PDB file of C-alpha atoms in Angstrom:
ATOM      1  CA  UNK A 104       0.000   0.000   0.000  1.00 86.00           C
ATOM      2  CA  UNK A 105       1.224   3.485  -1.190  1.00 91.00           C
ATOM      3  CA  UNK A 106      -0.050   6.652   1.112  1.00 91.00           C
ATOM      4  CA  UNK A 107       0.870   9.689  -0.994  1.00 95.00           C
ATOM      5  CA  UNK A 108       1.898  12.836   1.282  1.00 94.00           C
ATOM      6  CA  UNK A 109       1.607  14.982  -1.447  1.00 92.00           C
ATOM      7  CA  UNK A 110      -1.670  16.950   0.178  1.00 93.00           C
ATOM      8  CA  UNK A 111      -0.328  16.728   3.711  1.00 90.00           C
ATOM      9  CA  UNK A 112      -0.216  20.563   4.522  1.00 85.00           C
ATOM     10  CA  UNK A 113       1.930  20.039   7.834  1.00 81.00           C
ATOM     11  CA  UNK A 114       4.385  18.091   7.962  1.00 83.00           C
ATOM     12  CA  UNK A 115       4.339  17.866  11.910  1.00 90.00           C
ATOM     13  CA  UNK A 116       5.987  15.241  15.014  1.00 92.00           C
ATOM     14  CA  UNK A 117       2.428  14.356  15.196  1.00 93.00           C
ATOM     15  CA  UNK A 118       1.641  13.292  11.695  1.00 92.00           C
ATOM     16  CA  UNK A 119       4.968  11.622  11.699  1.00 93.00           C
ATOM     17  CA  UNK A 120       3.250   9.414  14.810  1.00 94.00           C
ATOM     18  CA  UNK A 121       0.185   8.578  12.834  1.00 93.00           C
ATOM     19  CA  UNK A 122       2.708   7.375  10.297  1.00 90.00           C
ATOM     20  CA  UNK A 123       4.269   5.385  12.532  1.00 90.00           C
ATOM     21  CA  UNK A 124       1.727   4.012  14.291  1.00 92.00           C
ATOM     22  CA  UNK A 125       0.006   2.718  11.057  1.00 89.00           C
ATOM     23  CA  UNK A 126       3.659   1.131   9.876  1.00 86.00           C
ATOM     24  CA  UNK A 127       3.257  -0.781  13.555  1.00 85.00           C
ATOM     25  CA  UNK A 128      -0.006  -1.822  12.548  1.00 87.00           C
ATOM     26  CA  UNK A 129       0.597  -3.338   8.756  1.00 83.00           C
ATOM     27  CA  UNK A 130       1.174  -6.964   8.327  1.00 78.00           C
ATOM     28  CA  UNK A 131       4.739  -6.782   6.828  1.00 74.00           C
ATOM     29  CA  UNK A 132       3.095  -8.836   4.080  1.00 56.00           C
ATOM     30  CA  UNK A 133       1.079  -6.015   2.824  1.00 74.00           C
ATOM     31  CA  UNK A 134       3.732  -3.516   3.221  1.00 80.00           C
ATOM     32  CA  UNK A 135       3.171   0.464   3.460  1.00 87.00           C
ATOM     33  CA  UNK A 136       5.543   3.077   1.334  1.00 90.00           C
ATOM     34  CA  UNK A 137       5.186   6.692   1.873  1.00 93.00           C
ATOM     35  CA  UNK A 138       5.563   8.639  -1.507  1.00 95.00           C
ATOM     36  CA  UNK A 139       5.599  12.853  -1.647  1.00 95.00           C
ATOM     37  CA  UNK A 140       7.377  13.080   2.000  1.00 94.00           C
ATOM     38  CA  UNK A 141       6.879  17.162   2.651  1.00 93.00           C
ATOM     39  CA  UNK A 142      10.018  18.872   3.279  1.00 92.00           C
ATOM     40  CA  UNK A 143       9.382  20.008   6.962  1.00 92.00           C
ATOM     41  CA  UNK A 144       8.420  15.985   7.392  1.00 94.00           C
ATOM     42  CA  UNK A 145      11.472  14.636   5.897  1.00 94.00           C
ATOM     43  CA  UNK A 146      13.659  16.705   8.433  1.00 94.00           C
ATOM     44  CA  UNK A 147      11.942  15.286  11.150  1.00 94.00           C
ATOM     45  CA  UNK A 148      12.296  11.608   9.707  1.00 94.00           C
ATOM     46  CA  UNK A 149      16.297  12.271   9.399  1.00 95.00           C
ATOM     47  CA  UNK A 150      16.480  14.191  13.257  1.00 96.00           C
ATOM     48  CA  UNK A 151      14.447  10.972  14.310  1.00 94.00           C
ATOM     49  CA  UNK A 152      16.822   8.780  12.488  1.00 94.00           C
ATOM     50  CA  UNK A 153      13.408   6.926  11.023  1.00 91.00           C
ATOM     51  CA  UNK A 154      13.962   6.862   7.269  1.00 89.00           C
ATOM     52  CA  UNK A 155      15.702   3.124   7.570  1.00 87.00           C
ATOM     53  CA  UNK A 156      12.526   2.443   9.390  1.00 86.00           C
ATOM     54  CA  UNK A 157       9.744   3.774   6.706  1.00 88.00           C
ATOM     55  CA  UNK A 158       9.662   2.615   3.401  1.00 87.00           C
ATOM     56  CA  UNK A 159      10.093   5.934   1.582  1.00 91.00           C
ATOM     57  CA  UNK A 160       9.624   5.717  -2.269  1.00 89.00           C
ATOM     58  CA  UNK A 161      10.327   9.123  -4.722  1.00 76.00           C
TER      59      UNK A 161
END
């Protein structure tokens, strides 16, 4: 499953959460990517040291 991020108008600690919290709850069979990181969102994923952890597609 591919949730696009292009829309996402903040790219805050807590919408990073809800990210994470839905990668915790995906079977690793289905798999989730997250395409159209925001800017502000992708700093916070590097800081966190999370983008090994989310499957982060261009």
């Amino acid at each position: 499953m591919v949730v696009n991020l292009a829309e996402l108008e903040q790219g805050s600690t807590l919408a990073l959460a809800v990210l994470v919290r839905w990668l915790r709850q995906t079977p690793k069979a289905q798999g989730l990517q997250f395409k159209a990181v925001p800017e502000k969102m992708m700093k916070i994923i590097q800081a966190c040291h999370l983008q090994d952890d989310l499957q982060l597609i261009g």
